[in-house]
CSV table of C-alpha atoms in Angstrom, one decimal:
chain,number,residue,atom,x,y,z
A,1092,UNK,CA,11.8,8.1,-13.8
A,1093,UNK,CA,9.7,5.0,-13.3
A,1094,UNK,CA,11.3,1.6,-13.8
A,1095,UNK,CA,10.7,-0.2,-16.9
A,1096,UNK,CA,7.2,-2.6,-16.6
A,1097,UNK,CA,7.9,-5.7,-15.5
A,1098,UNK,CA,6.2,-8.5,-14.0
A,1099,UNK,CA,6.0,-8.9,-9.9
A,1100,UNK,CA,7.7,-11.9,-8.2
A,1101,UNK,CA,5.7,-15.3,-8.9
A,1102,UNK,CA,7.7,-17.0,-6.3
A,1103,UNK,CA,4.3,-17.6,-4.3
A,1104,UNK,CA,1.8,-17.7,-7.1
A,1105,UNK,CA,0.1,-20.6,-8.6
A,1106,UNK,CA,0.6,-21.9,-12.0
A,1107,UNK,CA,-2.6,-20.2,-13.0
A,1108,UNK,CA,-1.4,-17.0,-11.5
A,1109,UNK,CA,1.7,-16.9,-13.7
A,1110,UNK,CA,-0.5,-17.8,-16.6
A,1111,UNK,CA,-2.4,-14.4,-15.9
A,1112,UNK,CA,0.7,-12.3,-14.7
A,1113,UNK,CA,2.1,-13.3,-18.1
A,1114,UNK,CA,-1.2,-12.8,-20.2
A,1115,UNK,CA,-0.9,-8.9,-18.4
A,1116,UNK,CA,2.7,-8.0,-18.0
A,1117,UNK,CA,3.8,-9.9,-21.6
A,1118,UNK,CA,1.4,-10.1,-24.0
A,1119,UNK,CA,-0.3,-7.1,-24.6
A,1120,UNK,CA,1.3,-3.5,-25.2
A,1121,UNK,CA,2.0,-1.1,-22.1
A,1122,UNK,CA,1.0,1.6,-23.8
A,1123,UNK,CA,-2.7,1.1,-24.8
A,1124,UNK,CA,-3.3,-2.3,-23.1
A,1125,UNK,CA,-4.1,-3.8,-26.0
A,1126,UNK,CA,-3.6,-7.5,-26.7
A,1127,UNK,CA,-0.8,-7.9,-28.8
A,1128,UNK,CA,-2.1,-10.0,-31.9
A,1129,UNK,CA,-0.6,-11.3,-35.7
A,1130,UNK,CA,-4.1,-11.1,-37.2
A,1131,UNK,CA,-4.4,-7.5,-36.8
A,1132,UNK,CA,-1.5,-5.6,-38.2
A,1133,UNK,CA,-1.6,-2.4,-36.0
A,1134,UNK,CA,-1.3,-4.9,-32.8
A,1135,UNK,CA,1.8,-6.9,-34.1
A,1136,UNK,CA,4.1,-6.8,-31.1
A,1137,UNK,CA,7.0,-4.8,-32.8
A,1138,UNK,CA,10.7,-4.2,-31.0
A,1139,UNK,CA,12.1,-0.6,-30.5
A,1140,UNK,CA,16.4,-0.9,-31.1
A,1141,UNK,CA,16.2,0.2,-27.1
A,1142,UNK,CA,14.7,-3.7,-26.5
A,1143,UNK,CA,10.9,-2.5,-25.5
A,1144,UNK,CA,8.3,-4.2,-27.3
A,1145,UNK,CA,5.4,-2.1,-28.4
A,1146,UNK,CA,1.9,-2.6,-30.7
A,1147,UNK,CA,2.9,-0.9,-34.2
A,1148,UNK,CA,-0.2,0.9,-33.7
A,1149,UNK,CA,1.5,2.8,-31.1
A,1150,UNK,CA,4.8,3.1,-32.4
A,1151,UNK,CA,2.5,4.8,-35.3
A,1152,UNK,CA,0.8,7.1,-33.3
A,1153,UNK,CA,3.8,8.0,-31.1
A,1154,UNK,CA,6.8,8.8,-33.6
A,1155,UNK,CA,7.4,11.4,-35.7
A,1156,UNK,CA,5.7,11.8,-39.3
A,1157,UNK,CA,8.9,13.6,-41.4
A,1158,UNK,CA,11.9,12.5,-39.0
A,1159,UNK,CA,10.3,8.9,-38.6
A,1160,UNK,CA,11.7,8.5,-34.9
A,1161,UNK,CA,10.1,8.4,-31.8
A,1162,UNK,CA,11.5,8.5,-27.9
A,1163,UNK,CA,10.4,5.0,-25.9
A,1164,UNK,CA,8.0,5.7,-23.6
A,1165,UNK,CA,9.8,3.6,-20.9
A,1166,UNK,CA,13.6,4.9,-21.1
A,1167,UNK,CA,13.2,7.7,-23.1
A,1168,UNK,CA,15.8,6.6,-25.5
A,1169,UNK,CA,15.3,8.0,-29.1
A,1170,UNK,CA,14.5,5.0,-31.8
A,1171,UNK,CA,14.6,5.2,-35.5
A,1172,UNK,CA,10.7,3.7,-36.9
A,1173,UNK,CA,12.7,2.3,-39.8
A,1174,UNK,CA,14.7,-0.3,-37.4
A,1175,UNK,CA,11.5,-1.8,-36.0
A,1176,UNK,CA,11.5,-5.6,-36.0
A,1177,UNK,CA,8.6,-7.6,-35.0
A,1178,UNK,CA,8.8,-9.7,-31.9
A,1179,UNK,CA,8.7,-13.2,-32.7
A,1180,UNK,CA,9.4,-14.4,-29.8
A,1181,UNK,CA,6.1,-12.6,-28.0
A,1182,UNK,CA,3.7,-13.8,-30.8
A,1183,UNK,CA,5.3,-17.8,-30.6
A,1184,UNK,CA,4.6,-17.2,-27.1
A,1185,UNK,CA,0.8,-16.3,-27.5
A,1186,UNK,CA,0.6,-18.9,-30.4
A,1187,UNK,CA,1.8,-21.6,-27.5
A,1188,UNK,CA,-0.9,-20.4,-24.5
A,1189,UNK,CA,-3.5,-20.2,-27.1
A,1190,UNK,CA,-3.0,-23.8,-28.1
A,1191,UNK,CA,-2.4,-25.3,-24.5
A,1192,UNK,CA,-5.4,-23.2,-22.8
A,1193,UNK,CA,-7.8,-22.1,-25.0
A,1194,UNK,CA,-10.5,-21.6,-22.1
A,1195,UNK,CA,-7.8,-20.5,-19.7
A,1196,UNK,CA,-9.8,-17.7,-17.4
A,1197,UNK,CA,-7.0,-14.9,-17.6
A,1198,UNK,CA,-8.3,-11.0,-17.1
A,1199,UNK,CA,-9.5,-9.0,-19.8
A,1200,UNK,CA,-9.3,-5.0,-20.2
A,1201,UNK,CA,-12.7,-3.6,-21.0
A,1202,UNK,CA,-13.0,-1.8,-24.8
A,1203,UNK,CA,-10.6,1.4,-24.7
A,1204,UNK,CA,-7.9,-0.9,-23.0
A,1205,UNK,CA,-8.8,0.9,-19.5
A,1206,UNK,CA,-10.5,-1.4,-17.6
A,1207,UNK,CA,-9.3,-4.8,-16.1
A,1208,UNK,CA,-11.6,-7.2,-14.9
A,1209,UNK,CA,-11.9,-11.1,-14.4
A,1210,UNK,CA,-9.9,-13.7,-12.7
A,1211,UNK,CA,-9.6,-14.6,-9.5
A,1212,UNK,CA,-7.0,-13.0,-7.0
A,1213,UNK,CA,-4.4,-14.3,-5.2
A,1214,UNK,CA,-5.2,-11.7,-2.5
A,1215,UNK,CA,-8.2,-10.6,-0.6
A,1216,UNK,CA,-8.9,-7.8,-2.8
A,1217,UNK,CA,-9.6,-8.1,-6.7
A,1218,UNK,CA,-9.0,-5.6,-9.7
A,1219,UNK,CA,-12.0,-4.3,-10.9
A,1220,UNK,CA,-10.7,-1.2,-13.4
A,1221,UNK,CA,-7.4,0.4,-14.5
A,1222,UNK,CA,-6.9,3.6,-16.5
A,1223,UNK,CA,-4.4,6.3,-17.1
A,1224,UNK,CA,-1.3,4.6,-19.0
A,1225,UNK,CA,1.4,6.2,-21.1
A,1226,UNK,CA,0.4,9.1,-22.8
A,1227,UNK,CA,-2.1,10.1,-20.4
A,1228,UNK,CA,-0.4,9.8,-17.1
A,1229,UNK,CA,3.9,10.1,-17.3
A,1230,UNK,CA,5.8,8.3,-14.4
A,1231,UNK,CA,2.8,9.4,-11.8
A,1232,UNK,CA,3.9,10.2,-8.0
A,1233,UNK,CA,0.7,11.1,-6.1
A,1234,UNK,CA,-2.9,10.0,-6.2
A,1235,UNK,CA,-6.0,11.1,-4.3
A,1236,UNK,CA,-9.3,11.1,-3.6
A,1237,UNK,CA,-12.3,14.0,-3.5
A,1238,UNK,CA,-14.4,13.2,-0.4
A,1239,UNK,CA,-17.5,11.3,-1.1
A,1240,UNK,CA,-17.8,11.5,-4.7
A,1241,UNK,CA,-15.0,9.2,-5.9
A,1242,UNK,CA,-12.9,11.4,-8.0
A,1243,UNK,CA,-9.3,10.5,-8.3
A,1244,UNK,CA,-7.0,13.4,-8.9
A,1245,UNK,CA,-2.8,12.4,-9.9
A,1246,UNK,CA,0.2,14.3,-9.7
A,1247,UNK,CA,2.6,13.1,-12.8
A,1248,UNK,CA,5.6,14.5,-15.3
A,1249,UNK,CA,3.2,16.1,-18.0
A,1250,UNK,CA,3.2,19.0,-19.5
A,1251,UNK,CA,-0.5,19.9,-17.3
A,1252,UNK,CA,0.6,18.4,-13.5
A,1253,UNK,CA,-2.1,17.3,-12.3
A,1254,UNK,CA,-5.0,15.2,-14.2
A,1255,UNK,CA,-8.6,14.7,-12.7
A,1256,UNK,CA,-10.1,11.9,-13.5
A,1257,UNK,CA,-14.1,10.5,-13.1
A,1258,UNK,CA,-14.7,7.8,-10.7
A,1259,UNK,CA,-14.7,5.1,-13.5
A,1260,UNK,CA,-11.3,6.6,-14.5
A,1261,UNK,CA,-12.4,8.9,-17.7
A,1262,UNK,CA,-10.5,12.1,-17.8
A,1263,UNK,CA,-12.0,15.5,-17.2
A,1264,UNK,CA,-9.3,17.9,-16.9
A,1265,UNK,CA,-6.1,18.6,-16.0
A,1266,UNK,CA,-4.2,21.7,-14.9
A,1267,UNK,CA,-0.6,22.7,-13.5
A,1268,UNK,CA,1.8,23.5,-16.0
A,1269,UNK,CA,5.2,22.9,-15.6
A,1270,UNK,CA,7.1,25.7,-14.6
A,1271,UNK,CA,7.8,28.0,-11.6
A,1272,UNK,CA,5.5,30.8,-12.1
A,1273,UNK,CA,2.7,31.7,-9.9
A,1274,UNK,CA,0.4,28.5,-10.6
A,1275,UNK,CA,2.5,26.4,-12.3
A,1276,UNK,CA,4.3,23.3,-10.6
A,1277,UNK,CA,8.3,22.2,-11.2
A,1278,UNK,CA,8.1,18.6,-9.9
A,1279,UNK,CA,5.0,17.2,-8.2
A,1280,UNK,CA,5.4,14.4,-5.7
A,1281,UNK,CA,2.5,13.9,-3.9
A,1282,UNK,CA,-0.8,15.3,-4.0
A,1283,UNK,CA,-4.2,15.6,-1.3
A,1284,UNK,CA,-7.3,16.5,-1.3
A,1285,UNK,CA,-8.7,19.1,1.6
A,1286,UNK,CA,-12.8,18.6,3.0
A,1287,UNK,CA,-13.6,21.7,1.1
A,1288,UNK,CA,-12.1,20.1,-2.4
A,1289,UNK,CA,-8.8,22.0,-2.5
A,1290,UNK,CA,-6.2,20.5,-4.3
A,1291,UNK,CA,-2.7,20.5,-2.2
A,1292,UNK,CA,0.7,19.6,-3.8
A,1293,UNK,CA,3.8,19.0,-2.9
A,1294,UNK,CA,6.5,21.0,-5.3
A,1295,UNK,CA,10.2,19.8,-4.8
A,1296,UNK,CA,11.4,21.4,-7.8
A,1297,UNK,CA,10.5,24.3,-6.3
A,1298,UNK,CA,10.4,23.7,-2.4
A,1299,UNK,CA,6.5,25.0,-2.1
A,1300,UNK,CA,3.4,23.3,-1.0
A,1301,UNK,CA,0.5,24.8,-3.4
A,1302,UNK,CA,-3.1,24.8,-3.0
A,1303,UNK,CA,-5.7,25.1,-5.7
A,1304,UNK,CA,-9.2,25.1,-6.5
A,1305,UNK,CA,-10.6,22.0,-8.0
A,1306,UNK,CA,-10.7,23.5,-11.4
A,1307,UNK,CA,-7.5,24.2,-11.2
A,1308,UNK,CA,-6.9,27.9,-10.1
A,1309,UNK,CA,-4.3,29.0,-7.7
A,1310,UNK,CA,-5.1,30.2,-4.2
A,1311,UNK,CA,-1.2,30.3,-2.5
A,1312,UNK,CA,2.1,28.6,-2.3
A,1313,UNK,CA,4.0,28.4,0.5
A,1314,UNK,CA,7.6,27.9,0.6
A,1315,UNK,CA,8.4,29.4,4.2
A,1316,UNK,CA,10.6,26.7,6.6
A,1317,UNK,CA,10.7,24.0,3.6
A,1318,UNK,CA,14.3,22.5,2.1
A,1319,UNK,CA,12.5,19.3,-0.1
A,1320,UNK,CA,8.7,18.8,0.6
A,1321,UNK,CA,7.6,15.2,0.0
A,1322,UNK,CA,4.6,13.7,1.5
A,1323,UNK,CA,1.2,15.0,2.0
A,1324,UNK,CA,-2.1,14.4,3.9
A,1325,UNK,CA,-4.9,16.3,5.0
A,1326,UNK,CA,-6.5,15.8,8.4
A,1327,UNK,CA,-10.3,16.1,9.0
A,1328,UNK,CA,-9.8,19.4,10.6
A,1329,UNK,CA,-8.1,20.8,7.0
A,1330,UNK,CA,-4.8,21.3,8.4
A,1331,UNK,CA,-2.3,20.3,5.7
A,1332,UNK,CA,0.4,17.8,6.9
A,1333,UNK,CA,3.9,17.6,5.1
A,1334,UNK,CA,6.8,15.9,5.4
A,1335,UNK,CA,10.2,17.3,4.5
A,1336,UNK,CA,12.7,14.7,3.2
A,1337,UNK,CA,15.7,16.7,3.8
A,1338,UNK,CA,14.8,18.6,6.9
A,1339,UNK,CA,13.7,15.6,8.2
A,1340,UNK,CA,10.3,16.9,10.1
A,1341,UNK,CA,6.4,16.5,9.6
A,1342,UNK,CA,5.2,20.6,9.3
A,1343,UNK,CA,1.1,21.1,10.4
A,1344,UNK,CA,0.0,24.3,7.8
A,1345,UNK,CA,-2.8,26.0,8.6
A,1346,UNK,CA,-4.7,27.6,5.6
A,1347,UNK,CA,-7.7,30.6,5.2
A,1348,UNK,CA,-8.5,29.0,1.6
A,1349,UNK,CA,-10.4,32.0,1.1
A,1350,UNK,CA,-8.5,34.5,1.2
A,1351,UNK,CA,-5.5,32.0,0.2
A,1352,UNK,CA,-2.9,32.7,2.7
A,1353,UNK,CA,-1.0,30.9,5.2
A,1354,UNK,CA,-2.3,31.1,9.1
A,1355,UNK,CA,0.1,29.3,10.8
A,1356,UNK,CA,3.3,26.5,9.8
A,1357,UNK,CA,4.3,24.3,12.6
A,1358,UNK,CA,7.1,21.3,13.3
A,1359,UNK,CA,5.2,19.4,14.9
A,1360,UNK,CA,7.6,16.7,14.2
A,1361,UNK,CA,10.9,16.8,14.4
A,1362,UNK,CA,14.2,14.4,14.2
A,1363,UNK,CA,12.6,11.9,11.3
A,1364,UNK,CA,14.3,10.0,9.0
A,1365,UNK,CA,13.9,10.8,5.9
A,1366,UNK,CA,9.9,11.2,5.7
A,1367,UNK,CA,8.4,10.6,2.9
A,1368,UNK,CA,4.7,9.1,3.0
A,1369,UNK,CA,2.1,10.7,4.9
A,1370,UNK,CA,-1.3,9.3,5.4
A,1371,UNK,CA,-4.0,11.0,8.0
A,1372,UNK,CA,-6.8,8.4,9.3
A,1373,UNK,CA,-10.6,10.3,9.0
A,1374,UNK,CA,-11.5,7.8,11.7
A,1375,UNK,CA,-8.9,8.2,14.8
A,1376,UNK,CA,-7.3,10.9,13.8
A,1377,UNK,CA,-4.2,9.6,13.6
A,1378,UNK,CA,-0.9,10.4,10.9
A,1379,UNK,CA,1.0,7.7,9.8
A,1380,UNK,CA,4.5,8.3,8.1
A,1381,UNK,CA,6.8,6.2,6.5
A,1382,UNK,CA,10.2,7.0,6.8
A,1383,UNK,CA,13.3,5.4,4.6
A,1384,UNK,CA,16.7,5.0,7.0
A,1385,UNK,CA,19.7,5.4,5.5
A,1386,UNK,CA,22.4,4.6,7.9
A,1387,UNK,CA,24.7,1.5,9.5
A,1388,UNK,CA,22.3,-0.5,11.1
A,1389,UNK,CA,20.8,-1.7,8.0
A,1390,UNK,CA,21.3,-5.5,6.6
A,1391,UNK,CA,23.5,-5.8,3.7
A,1392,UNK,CA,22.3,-5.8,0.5
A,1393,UNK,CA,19.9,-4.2,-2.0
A,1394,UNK,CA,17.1,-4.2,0.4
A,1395,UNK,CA,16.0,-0.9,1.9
A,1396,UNK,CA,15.3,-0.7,5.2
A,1397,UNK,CA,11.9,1.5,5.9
A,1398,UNK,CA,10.2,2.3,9.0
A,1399,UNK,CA,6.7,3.1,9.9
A,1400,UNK,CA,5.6,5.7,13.0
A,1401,UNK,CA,1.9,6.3,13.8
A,1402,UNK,CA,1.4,9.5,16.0
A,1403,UNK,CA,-1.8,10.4,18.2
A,1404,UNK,CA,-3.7,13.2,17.5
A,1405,UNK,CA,-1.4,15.4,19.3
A,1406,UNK,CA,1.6,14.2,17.4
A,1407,UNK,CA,3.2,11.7,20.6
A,1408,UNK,CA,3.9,8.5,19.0
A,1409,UNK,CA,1.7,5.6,18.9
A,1410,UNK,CA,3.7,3.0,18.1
A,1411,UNK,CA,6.6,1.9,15.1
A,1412,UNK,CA,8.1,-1.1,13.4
A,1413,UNK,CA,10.3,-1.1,10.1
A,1414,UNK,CA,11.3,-3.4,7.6
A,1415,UNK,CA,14.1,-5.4,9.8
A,1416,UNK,CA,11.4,-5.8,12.5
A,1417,UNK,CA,8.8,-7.2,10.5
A,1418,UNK,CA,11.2,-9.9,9.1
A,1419,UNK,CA,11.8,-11.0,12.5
A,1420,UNK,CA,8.2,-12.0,13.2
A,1421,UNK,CA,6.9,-13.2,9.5
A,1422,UNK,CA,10.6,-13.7,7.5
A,1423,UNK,CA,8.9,-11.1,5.0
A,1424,UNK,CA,10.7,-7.9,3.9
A,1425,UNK,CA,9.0,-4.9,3.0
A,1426,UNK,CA,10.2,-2.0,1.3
A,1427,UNK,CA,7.0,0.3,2.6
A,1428,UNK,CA,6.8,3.2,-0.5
A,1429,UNK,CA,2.8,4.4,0.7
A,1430,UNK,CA,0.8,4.2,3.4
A,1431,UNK,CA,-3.3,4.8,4.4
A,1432,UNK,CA,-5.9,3.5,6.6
A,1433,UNK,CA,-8.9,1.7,6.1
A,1434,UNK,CA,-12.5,2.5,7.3
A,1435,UNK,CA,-11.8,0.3,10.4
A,1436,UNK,CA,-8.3,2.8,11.4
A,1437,UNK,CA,-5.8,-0.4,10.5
A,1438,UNK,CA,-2.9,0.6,8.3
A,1439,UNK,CA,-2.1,-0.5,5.0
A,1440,UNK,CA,1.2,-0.1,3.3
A,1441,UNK,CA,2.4,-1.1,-0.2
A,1442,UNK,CA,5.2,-2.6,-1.1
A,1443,UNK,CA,7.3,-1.7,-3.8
A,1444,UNK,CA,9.8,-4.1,-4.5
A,1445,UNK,CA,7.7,-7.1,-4.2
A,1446,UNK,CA,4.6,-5.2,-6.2
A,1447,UNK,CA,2.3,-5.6,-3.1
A,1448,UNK,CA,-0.4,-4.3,-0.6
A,1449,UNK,CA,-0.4,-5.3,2.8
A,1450,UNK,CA,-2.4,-4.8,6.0
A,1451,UNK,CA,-0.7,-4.4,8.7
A,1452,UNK,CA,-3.7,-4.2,11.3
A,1453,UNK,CA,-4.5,-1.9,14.1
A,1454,UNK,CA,-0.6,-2.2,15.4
A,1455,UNK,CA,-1.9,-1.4,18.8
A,1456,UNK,CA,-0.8,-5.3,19.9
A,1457,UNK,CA,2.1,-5.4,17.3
A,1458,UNK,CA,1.6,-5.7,13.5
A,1459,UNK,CA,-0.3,-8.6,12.1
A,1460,UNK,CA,0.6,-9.2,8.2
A,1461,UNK,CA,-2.1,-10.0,5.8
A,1462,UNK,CA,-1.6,-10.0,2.3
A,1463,UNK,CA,-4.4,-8.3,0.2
A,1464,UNK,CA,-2.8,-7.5,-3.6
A,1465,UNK,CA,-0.6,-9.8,-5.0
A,1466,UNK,CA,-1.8,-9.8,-8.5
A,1467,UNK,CA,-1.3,-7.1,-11.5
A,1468,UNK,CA,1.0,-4.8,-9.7
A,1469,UNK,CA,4.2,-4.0,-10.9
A,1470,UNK,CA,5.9,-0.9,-8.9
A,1471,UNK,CA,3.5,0.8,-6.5
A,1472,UNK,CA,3.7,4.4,-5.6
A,1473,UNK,CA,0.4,5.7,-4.0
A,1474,UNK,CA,-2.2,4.0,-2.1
A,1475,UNK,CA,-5.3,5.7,-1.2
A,1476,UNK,CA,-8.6,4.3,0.8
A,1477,UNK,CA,-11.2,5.4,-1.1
A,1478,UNK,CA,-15.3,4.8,-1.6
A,1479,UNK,CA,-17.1,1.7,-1.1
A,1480,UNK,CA,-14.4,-0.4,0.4
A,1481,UNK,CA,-12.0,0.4,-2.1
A,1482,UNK,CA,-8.2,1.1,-2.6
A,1483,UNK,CA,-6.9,3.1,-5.4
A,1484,UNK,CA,-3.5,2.0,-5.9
A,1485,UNK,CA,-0.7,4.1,-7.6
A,1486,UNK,CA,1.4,2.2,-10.2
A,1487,UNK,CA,4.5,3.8,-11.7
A,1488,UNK,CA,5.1,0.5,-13.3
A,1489,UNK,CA,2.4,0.8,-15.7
A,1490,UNK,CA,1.6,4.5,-15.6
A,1491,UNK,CA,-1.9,3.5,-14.3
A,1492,UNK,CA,-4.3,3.9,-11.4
A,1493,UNK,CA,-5.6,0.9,-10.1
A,1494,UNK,CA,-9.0,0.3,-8.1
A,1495,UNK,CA,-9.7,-3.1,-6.0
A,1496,UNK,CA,-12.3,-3.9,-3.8
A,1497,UNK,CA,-13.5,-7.5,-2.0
A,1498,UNK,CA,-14.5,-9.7,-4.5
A,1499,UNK,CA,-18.1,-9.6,-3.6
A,1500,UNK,CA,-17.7,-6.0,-4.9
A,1501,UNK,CA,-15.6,-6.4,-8.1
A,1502,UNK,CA,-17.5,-5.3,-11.1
């Protein structure tokens, strides 16, 4: 389950970025990313007995009609309608920002709550559009992109496990039910695109990898040599690269998607810790995986320590670093959660606990830090480089995908 929204860590933000993180992350509901608002009744900020705060409009639309209860979309717990309160707190709150800056230049969701655009970043990227949210996406794992054409396809806990949506985020279909039969998926966690537009996801309620058209129809699953697939990337060849947490290996599949069978599944990686993110690079062909370390040699604490391995073509590896290593250089801690690479081949990794992206460069002469998202992210889950020097950014936070690009691109 996805952690309850929250806001990011302002310890290096500016006043005016606080402003803004608590104009997104406070004052409008999670749910339909709506501004909350006393003037219209179906926004009034209203608090479930479970403590999350959502627009009455929702807790309308989400409970029951006879029964008059309703489960929070955040911790699942089941809340009686009747015991609603509204949040005073949230609209003295607005009431006080309103007063003190009433031209301050905070971001603003497009009509439909989906889009988010406006305000300077603290980064070098900027938000230009967000969709998906509760309802439509539930506690989302994977995300990916379909070749040229910009459309982003996520793996999530709905009843249909996999949603496709437009470039500019609009839904077009969805497919995958939830199940174990022949086409259906137990519990996605990762999801890629192959060059001919097959979808490929990773099953680790039911230890498969499974392959389908883009509308959705089944072509195989594959369950041969896996104990808990994770990860998954496809390289520019078409082989299929996954990582198995529990084995501890990075497998190379290679699939006839016409005839929809399995040619060939090979280690070609062994002895990893814990693999989980996989991301191939289009332009040097290498694979990046992230890998989370769970033994003696990490520092005390809550912090996780997470480590990074890029492998050549031919699988030798490149170079590594991990999260105690990077602390050395740049006394910054990174809890690494996705990786990719950009059009240049430098790697970029998010950051989970800190609700950031980072580049990390071409690592060829060590890694050089550069932060490029600071702003609107609350728990990060899947990066993908995507179209017109842009990221798509997984948030489990929010339920929502997320698209940046350089502010001389931000529309």
């Amino acid at each position: 389950m996805a952690e309850n929204p929250g806001s990011p860590s302002h310890g290096s933000l500016s006043p005016e970025g606080i402003l803004r993180e608590i104009q997104v992350n406070l004052l409008e509901c999670k749910v339909c990313f709506e501004k909350f608002s006393t003037r219209q009744r179906e926004r009034r900020p209203q608090n479930l007995s479970c403590g999350h705060v959502l627009c009455l409009e929702c807790i309308t639309a989400l409970s029951h009609p006879l029964l008059r209860k309703l489960e929070c979309p955040f911790c699942r717990q089941l809340c009686n309608t009747d015991s609603t309160s509204h949040c005073q707190a949230l609209t003295d709150l607005q009431e006080l920002l309103l007063s003190r800056t009433p031209r301050s230049p905070v971001p603003h969701r497009a009509k439909g709550g989906l889009g988010l655009v406006g305000g300077p970043s603290c980064g070098a990227l900027q938000l230009c559009t967000a969709f998906g949210g509760w309802g439509t996406l539930i506690n989302p794992t994977g995300v990916a992109v379909f070749g040229s054409s910009g459309t982003v396809v996520v793996v999530h806990d709905g009843d249909k496990r996999v949603v496709v949506f437009s470039p500019q985020g609009r839904k077009l279909h969805s497919f995958g039910r939830r199940g174990q039969a022949p086409g259906e998926i137990c519990y996605p966690v990762d999801v890629a695109v192959t060059p001919s537009g097959h979808v490929v996801v990773t099953d680790a309620g039911d230890n498969a990898v499974k392959v389908f058209t883009s509308r959705g129809n089944h072509v195989l699953t594959t369950k041969e040599s896996f104990q808990l697939p994770w990860g998954v990337d496809v390289n520019s060849c078409g082989h299929i690269l996954v990582s198995d947490l529990q084995a501890g290996t990075l497998s190379q599949l290679t699939v006839d998607y016409t005839q929809g069978v399995t040619l060939e599944h090979q280690t070609v990686v062994p002895d990893l810790q814990h693999p989980k993110a996989v991301s191939c690079c289009k332009v040097t062909g290498h694979t990046a995986v992230v890998e989370h370390l769970h033994d003696d040699t990490q520092p005390r604490g809550n912090r996780h320590n997470t480590r990074l391995r890029v492998f050549a073509k031919d699988f030798q590896l490149l170079y590594q670093t991990d999260s105690f290593s990077l602390t050395l250089g740049s006394r910054v801690w990174l809890c690494m959660s996705a990786v990719t690479f950009d059009k240049e081949g430098d790697v970029i990794v998010t950051d989970s606990n800190k609700g950031m992206i980072w580049s990390l460069g071409n690592l060829q002469n060590g890694p050089t830090l550069t932060p490029l998202i600071r702003d609107h992210l609350i728990h990060p889950v899947g990066l993908v480089s995507a179209v017109s020097n842009t990221l798509l950014i997984l948030d489990s936070g929010d339920h929502a995908v997320k698209m940046y690009s350089a502010k001389s691109d931000a529309v």
